[in-house]
Amino acid sequence: DDFDGTPDKAQRWISSTDLHFDINDTIYTSDKKKVYVALSYMKDGTAASWSEAKMTKYKDKNAYPHMGRFYEN
């Protein structure tokens, strides 16, 4: 599901994303893959600009957070 940054929708989106990663665990074998996929679902609202900034930061530093830490941000 896409996420637009609405706080009331965050937990549902996190649960949905985690489920997607769990049932596709042979595809999403690293936090880097999971982070990029999660960012790709942030297409609207405040989440869109936030995800663009994070994607640039992660690419420039070639460093990706653990998914738990990513969700905390």
PDB file of C-alpha atoms in Angstrom:
ATOM      1  CA  ASP A   1       0.000   0.000   0.000  1.00  0.00           C
ATOM      2  CA  ASP A   2       1.085   3.573  -0.606  1.00  0.00           C
ATOM      3  CA  PHE A   3       1.684   5.851   2.373  1.00  0.00           C
ATOM      4  CA  ASP A   4       1.038   9.590   2.302  1.00  0.00           C
ATOM      5  CA  GLY A   5       2.480  10.512   5.697  1.00  0.00           C
ATOM      6  CA  THR A   6      -0.803  10.651   7.612  1.00  0.00           C
ATOM      7  CA  PRO A   7       0.137   9.678  11.202  1.00  0.00           C
ATOM      8  CA  ASP A   8      -3.110   7.756  11.762  1.00  0.00           C
ATOM      9  CA  LYS A   9      -2.250   5.497   8.819  1.00  0.00           C
ATOM     10  CA  ALA A  10       1.367   4.818   9.809  1.00  0.00           C
ATOM     11  CA  GLN A  11       0.906   1.674  11.910  1.00  0.00           C
ATOM     12  CA  ARG A  12      -1.334   0.043   9.308  1.00  0.00           C
ATOM     13  CA  TRP A  13       1.219   0.827   6.593  1.00  0.00           C
ATOM     14  CA  ILE A  14       4.091  -0.547   8.688  1.00  0.00           C
ATOM     15  CA  SER A  15       2.162  -3.768   9.365  1.00  0.00           C
ATOM     16  CA  SER A  16       1.267  -4.148   5.697  1.00  0.00           C
ATOM     17  CA  THR A  17       4.843  -3.518   4.595  1.00  0.00           C
ATOM     18  CA  ASP A  18       6.241  -5.969   7.165  1.00  0.00           C
ATOM     19  CA  LEU A  19       3.806  -8.625   5.983  1.00  0.00           C
ATOM     20  CA  HIS A  20       4.872  -8.049   2.378  1.00  0.00           C
ATOM     21  CA  PHE A  21       8.529  -8.490   3.341  1.00  0.00           C
ATOM     22  CA  ASP A  22       7.800 -11.593   5.416  1.00  0.00           C
ATOM     23  CA  ILE A  23       5.921 -13.439   2.682  1.00  0.00           C
ATOM     24  CA  ASN A  24       8.605 -12.487   0.153  1.00  0.00           C
ATOM     25  CA  ASP A  25      11.601 -13.176   2.371  1.00  0.00           C
ATOM     26  CA  THR A  26      13.570 -14.827  -0.424  1.00  0.00           C
ATOM     27  CA  ILE A  27      13.406 -11.580  -2.413  1.00  0.00           C
ATOM     28  CA  TYR A  28      13.890  -9.030   0.372  1.00  0.00           C
ATOM     29  CA  THR A  29      17.060 -10.436   1.883  1.00  0.00           C
ATOM     30  CA  SER A  30      18.612  -7.183   3.080  1.00  0.00           C
ATOM     31  CA  ASP A  31      17.586  -4.009   4.859  1.00  0.00           C
ATOM     32  CA  LYS A  32      18.761  -2.060   1.813  1.00  0.00           C
ATOM     33  CA  LYS A  33      16.165  -3.786  -0.383  1.00  0.00           C
ATOM     34  CA  LYS A  34      13.456  -3.354   2.231  1.00  0.00           C
ATOM     35  CA  VAL A  35      14.222   0.338   2.745  1.00  0.00           C
ATOM     36  CA  TYR A  36      14.142   1.087  -0.978  1.00  0.00           C
ATOM     37  CA  VAL A  37      10.860  -0.750  -1.448  1.00  0.00           C
ATOM     38  CA  ALA A  38       9.332   1.013   1.556  1.00  0.00           C
ATOM     39  CA  LEU A  39      10.484   4.376   0.179  1.00  0.00           C
ATOM     40  CA  SER A  40       8.958   3.519  -3.189  1.00  0.00           C
ATOM     41  CA  TYR A  41       5.531   3.221  -1.506  1.00  0.00           C
ATOM     42  CA  MET A  42       5.760   6.806  -0.225  1.00  0.00           C
ATOM     43  CA  LYS A  43       4.412   8.610  -3.271  1.00  0.00           C
ATOM     44  CA  ASP A  44       1.974  11.186  -1.933  1.00  0.00           C
ATOM     45  CA  GLY A  45       1.640  13.919   0.656  1.00  0.00           C
ATOM     46  CA  THR A  46       4.393  14.680   3.117  1.00  0.00           C
ATOM     47  CA  ALA A  47       5.764  11.152   2.747  1.00  0.00           C
ATOM     48  CA  ALA A  48       6.780  11.832  -0.866  1.00  0.00           C
ATOM     49  CA  SER A  49       9.206  14.653  -0.090  1.00  0.00           C
ATOM     50  CA  TRP A  50      10.478  12.836   3.004  1.00  0.00           C
ATOM     51  CA  SER A  51      11.202   9.676   1.007  1.00  0.00           C
ATOM     52  CA  GLU A  52      13.023  11.592  -1.730  1.00  0.00           C
ATOM     53  CA  ALA A  53      15.298  13.223   0.846  1.00  0.00           C
ATOM     54  CA  LYS A  54      15.988   9.902   2.574  1.00  0.00           C
ATOM     55  CA  MET A  55      16.678   8.083  -0.686  1.00  0.00           C
ATOM     56  CA  THR A  56      19.223  10.726  -1.685  1.00  0.00           C
ATOM     57  CA  LYS A  57      20.850  10.577   1.749  1.00  0.00           C
ATOM     58  CA  TYR A  58      21.091   6.785   1.758  1.00  0.00           C
ATOM     59  CA  LYS A  59      22.487   6.646  -1.776  1.00  0.00           C
ATOM     60  CA  ASP A  60      25.048   9.383  -1.139  1.00  0.00           C
ATOM     61  CA  LYS A  61      26.319   7.744   2.037  1.00  0.00           C
ATOM     62  CA  ASN A  62      25.816   4.186   0.769  1.00  0.00           C
ATOM     63  CA  ALA A  63      24.386   3.440   4.196  1.00  0.00           C
ATOM     64  CA  TYR A  64      20.962   2.064   4.952  1.00  0.00           C
ATOM     65  CA  PRO A  65      19.306   1.745   8.359  1.00  0.00           C
ATOM     66  CA  HIS A  66      17.909  -1.406   9.874  1.00  0.00           C
ATOM     67  CA  MET A  67      14.177  -1.556   9.106  1.00  0.00           C
ATOM     68  CA  GLY A  68      13.260  -1.028  12.758  1.00  0.00           C
ATOM     69  CA  ARG A  69      15.229   2.185  12.823  1.00  0.00           C
ATOM     70  CA  PHE A  70      13.795   3.207   9.442  1.00  0.00           C
ATOM     71  CA  TYR A  71      10.244   2.858  10.780  1.00  0.00           C
ATOM     72  CA  GLU A  72      11.140   4.947  13.846  1.00  0.00           C
ATOM     73  CA  ASN A  73      12.079   7.878  11.630  1.00  0.00           C
TER      74      ASN A  73
END
